[in-house]
Short mmCIF file of N, CA and C in Angstrom, two decimals:
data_model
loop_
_atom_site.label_atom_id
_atom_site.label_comp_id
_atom_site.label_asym_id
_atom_site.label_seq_id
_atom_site.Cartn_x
_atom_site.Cartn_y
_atom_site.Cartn_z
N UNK A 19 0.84 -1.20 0.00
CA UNK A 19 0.00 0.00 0.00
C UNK A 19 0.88 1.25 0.00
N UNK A 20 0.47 2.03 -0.29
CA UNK A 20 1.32 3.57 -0.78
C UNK A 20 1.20 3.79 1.09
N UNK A 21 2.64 4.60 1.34
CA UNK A 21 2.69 5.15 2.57
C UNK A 21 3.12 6.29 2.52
N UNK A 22 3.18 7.30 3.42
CA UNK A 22 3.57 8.94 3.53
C UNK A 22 3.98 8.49 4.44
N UNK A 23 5.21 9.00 4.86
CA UNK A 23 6.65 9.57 5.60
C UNK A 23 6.71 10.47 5.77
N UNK A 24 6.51 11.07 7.02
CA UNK A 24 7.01 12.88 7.54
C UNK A 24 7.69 13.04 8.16
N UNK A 25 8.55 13.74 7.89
CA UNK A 25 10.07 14.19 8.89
C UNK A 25 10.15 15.74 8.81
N UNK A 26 10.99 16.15 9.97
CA UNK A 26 11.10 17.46 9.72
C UNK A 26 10.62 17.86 11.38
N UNK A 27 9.65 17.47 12.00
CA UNK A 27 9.33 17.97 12.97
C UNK A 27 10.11 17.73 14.06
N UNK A 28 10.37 18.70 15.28
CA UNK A 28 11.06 19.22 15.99
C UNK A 28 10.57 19.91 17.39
N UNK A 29 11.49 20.03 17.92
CA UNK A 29 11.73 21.40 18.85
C UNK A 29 12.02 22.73 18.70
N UNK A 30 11.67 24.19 18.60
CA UNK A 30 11.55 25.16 17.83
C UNK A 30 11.54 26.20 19.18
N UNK A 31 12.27 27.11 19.36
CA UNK A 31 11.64 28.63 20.06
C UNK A 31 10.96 29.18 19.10
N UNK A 32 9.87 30.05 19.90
CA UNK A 32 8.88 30.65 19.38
C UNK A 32 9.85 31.67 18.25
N UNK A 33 9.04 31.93 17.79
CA UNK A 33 9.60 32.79 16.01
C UNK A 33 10.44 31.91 15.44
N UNK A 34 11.14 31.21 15.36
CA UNK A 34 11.95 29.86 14.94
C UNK A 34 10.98 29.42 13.29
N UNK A 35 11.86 28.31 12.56
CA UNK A 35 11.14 27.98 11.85
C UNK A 35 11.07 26.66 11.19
N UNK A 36 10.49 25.45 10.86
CA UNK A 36 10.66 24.47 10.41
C UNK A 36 9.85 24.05 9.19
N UNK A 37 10.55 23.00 8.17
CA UNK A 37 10.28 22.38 7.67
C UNK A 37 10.00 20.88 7.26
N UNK A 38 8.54 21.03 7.06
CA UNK A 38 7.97 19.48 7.11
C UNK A 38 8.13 18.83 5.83
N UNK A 39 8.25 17.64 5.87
CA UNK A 39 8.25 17.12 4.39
C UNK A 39 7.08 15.97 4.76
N UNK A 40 7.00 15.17 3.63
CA UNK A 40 6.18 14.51 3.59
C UNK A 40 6.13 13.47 2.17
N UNK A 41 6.90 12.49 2.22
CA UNK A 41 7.41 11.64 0.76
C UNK A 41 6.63 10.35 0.70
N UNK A 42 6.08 10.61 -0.16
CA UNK A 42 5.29 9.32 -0.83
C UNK A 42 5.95 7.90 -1.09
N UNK A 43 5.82 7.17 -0.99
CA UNK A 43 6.27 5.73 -1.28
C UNK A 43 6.46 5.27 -2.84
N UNK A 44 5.28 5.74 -3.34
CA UNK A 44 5.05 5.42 -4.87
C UNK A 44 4.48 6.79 -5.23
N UNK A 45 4.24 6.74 -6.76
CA UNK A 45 3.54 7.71 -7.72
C UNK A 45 2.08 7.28 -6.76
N UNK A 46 0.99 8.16 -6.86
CA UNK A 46 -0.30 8.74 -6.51
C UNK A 46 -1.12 9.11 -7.57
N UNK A 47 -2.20 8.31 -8.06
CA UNK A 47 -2.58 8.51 -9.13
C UNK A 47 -3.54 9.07 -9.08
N UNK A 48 -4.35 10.23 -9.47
CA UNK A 48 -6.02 10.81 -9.71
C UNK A 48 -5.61 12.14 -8.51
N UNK A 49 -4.91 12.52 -7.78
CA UNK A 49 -4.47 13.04 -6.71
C UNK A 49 -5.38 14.48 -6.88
N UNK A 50 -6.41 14.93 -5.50
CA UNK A 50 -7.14 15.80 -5.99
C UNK A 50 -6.83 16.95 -4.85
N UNK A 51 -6.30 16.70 -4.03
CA UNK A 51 -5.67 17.67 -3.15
C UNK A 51 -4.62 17.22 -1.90
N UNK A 52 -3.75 18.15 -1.72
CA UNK A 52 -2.59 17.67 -0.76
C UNK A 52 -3.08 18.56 0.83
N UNK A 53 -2.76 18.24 1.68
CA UNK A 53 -3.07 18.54 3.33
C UNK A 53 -1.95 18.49 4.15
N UNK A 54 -2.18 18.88 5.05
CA UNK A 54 -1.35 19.27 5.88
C UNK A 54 -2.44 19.45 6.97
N UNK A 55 -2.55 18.73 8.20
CA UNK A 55 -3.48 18.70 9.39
C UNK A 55 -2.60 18.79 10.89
N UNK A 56 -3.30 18.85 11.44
CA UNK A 56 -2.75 19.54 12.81
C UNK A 56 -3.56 19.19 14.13
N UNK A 57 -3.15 18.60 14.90
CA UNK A 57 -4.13 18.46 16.54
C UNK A 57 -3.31 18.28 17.51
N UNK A 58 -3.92 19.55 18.37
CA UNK A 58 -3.61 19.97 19.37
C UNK A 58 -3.43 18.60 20.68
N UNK A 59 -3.11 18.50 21.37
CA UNK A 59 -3.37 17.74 22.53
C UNK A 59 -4.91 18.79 23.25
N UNK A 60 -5.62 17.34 23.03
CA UNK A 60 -7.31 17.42 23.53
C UNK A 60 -7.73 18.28 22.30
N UNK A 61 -7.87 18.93 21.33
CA UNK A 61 -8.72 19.33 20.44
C UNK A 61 -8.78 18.92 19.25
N UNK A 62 -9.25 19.45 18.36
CA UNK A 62 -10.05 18.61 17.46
C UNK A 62 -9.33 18.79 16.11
N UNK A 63 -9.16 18.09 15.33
CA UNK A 63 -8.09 17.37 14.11
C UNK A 63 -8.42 18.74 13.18
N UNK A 64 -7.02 19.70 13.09
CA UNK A 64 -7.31 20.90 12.52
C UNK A 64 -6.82 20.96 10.90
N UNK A 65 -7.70 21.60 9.60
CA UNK A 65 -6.52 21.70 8.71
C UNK A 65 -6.19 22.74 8.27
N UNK A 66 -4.43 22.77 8.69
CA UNK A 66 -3.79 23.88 8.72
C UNK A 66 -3.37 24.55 7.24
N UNK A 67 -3.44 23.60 6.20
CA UNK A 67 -2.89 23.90 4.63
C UNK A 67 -3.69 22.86 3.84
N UNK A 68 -3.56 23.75 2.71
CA UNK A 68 -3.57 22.54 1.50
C UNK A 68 -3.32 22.87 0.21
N UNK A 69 -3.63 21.87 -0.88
CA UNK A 69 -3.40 22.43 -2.03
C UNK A 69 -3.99 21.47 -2.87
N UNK A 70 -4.46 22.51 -4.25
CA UNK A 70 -4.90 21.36 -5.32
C UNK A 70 -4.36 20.74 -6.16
N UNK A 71 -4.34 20.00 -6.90
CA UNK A 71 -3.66 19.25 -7.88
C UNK A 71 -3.51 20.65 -8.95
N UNK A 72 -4.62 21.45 -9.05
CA UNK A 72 -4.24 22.84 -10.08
C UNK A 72 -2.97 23.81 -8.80
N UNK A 73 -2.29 23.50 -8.06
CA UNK A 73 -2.13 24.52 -7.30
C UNK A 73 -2.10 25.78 -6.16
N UNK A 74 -3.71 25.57 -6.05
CA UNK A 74 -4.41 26.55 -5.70
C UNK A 74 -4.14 26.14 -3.92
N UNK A 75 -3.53 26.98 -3.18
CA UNK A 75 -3.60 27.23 -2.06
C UNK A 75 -4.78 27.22 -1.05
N UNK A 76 -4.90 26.99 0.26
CA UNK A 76 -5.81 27.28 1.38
C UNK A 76 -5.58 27.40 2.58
N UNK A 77 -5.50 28.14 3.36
CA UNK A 77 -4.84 28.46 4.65
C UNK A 77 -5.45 28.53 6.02
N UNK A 78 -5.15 27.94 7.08
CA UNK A 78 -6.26 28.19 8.34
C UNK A 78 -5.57 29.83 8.78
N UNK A 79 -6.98 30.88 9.17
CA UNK A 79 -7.08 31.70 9.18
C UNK A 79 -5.33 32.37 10.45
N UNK A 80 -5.21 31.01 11.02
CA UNK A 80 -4.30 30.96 12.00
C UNK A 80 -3.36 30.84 11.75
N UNK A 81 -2.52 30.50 10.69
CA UNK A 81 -1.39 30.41 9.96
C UNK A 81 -0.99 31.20 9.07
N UNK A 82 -2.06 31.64 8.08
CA UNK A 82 -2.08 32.26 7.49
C UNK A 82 -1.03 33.74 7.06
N UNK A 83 -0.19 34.05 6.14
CA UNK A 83 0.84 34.35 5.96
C UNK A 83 2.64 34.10 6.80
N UNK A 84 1.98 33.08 7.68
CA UNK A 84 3.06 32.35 8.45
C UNK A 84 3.91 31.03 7.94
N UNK A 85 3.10 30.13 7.10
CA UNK A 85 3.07 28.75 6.51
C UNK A 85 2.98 28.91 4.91
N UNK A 86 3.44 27.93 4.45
CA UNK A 86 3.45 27.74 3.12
C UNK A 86 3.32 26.15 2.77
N UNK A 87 2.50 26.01 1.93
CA UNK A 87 2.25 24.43 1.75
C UNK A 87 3.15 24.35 0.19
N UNK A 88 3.76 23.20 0.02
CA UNK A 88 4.08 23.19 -1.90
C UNK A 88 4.67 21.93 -2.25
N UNK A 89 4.83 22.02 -2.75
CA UNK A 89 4.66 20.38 -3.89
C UNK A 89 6.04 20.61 -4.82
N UNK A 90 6.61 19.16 -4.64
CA UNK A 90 8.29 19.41 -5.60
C UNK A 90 7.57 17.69 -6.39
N UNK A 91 6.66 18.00 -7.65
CA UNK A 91 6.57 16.92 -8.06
C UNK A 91 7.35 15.43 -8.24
N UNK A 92 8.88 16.28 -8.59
CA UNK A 92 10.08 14.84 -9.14
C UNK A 92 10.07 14.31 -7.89
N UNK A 93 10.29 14.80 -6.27
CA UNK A 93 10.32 13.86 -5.25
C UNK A 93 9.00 13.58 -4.51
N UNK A 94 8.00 13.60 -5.45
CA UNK A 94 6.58 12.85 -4.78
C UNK A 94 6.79 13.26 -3.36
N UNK A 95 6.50 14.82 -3.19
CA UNK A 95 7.18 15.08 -1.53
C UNK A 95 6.15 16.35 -1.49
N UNK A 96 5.65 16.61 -0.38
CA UNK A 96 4.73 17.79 0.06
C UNK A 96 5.48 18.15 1.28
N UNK A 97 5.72 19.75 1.20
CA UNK A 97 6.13 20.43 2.11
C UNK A 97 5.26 21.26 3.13
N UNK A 98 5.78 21.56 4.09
CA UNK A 98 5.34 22.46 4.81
C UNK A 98 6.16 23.57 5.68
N UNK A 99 6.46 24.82 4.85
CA UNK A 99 7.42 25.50 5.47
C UNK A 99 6.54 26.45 6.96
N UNK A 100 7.17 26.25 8.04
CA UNK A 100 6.39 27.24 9.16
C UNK A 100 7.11 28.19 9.65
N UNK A 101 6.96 29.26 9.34
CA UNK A 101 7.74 30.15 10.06
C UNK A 101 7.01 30.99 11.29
N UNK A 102 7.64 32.53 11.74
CA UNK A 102 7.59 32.78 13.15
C UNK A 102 6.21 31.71 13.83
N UNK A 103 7.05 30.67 14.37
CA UNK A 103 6.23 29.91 14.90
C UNK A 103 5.70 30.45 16.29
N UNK A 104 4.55 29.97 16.77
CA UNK A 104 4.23 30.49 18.09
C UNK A 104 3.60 29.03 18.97
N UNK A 105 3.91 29.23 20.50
CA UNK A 105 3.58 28.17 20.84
C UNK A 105 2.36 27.11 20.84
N UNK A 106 1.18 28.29 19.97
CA UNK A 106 -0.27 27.49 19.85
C UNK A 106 0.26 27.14 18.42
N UNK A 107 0.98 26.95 17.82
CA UNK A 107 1.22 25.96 16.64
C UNK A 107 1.67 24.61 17.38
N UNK A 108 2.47 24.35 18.30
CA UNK A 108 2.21 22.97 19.01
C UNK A 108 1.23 22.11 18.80
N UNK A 109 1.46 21.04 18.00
CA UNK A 109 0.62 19.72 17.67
C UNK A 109 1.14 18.57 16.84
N UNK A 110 0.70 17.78 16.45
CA UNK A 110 1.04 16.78 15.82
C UNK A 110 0.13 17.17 14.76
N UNK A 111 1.09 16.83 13.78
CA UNK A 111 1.11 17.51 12.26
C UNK A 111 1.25 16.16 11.37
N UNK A 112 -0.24 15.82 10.99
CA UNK A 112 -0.49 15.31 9.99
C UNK A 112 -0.41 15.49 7.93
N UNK A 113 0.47 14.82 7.09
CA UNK A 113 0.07 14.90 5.81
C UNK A 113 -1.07 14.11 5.49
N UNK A 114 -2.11 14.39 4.21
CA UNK A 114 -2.86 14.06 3.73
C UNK A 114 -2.64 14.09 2.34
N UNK A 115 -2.93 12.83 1.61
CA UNK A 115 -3.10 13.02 0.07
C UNK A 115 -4.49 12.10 -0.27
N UNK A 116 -5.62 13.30 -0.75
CA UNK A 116 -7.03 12.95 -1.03
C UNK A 116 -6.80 12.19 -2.99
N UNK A 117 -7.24 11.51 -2.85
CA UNK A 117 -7.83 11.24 -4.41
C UNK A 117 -8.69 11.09 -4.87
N UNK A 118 -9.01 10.71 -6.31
CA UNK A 118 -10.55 10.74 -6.46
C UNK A 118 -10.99 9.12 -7.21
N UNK A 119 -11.94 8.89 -6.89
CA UNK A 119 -12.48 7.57 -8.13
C UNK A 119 -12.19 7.55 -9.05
N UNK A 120 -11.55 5.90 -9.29
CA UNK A 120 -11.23 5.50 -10.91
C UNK A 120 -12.47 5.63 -11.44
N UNK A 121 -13.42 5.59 -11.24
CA UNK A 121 -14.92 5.02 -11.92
C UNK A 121 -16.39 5.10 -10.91
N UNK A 122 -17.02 5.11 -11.65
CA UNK A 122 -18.59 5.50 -10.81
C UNK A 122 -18.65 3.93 -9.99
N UNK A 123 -19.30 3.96 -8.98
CA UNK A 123 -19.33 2.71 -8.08
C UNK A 123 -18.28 2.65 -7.29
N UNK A 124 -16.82 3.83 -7.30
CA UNK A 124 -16.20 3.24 -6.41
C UNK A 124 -15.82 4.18 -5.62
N UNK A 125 -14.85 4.34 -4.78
CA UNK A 125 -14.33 5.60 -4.19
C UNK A 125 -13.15 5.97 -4.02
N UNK A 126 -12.84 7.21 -3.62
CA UNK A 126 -11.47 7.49 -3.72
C UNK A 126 -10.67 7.65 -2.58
N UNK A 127 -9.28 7.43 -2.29
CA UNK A 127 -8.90 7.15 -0.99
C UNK A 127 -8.25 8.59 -0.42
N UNK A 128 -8.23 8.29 0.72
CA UNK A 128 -7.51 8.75 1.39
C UNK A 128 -5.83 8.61 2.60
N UNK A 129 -5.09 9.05 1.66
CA UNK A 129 -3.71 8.76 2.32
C UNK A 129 -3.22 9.60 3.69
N UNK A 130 -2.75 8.89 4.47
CA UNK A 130 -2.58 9.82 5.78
C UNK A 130 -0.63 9.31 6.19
N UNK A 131 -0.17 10.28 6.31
CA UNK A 131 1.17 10.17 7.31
C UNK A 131 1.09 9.70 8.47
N UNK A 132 2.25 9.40 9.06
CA UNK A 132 2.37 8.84 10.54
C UNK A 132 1.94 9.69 11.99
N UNK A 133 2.58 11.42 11.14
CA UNK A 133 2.62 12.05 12.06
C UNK A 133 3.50 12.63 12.60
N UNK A 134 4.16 13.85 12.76
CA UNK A 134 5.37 14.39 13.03
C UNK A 134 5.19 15.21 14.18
N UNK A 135 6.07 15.22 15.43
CA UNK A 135 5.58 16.57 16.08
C UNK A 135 6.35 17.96 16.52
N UNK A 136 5.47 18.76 16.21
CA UNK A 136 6.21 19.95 16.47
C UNK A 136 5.69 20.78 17.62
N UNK A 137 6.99 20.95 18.41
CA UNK A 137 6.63 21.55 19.77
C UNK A 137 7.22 23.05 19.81
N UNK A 138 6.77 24.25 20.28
CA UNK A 138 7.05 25.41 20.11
C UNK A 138 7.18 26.05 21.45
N UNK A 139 8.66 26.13 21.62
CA UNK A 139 8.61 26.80 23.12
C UNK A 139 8.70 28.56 23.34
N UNK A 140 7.72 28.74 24.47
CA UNK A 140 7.84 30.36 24.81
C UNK A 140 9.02 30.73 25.02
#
């Protein structure tokens, strides 16, 4: 089965900055958007980025000009650059790669990472 690998996450002082990766196992076929998710200890499974197969960006209102999501096609790899981090960015930081149906009757999957964590100290 196709797996996602995330590395990158760390220990960080606040304004600090890291980068997530996130490398696919195999090619990903029908691929209809890339993610980047986030949960807090005790709250609820957040998504912090994404992107479409056209490109097109989406940002939680909370990150927003802080993070950058992007895609280096040749290494089947999704990034996540975070900069001035702050300590409510603390969570475990999920990748996602959504796809869509080969064909009517069936459905399309959903790929999830292991999980990386990034901790942000005051």
């Amino acid at each position: 089965q196709v797996q996602l690998v995330e590395s990158g996450g760390g220990l960080v002082q606040a304004g600090g900055s890291l980068r997530l990766s996130c490398a696919a196992s195999e090619n990903i076929a029908r691929i209809s958007a890339m993610a980047w998710y986030r949960q807090a200890p005790g709250k609820q499974l957040e998504l912090a980025a994404s992107i479409t197969s056209g490109g097109g960006t989406d940002y939680a209102d909370s990150v927003k000009g802080r993070f950058t999501i992007s895609v280096d096609n040749a290494k089947n790899t999704v990034y996540l650059q975070m900069n001035s981090l702050k300590p409510e960015d603390t969570a475990v930081y999920y990748c996602n790669v959504r796809t869509i149906a080969r064909a009517l009757g069936f459905r399309g999957s959903d790929y999830w990472g292991q999980g990386t964590q990034v901790t942000v100290s005051s």
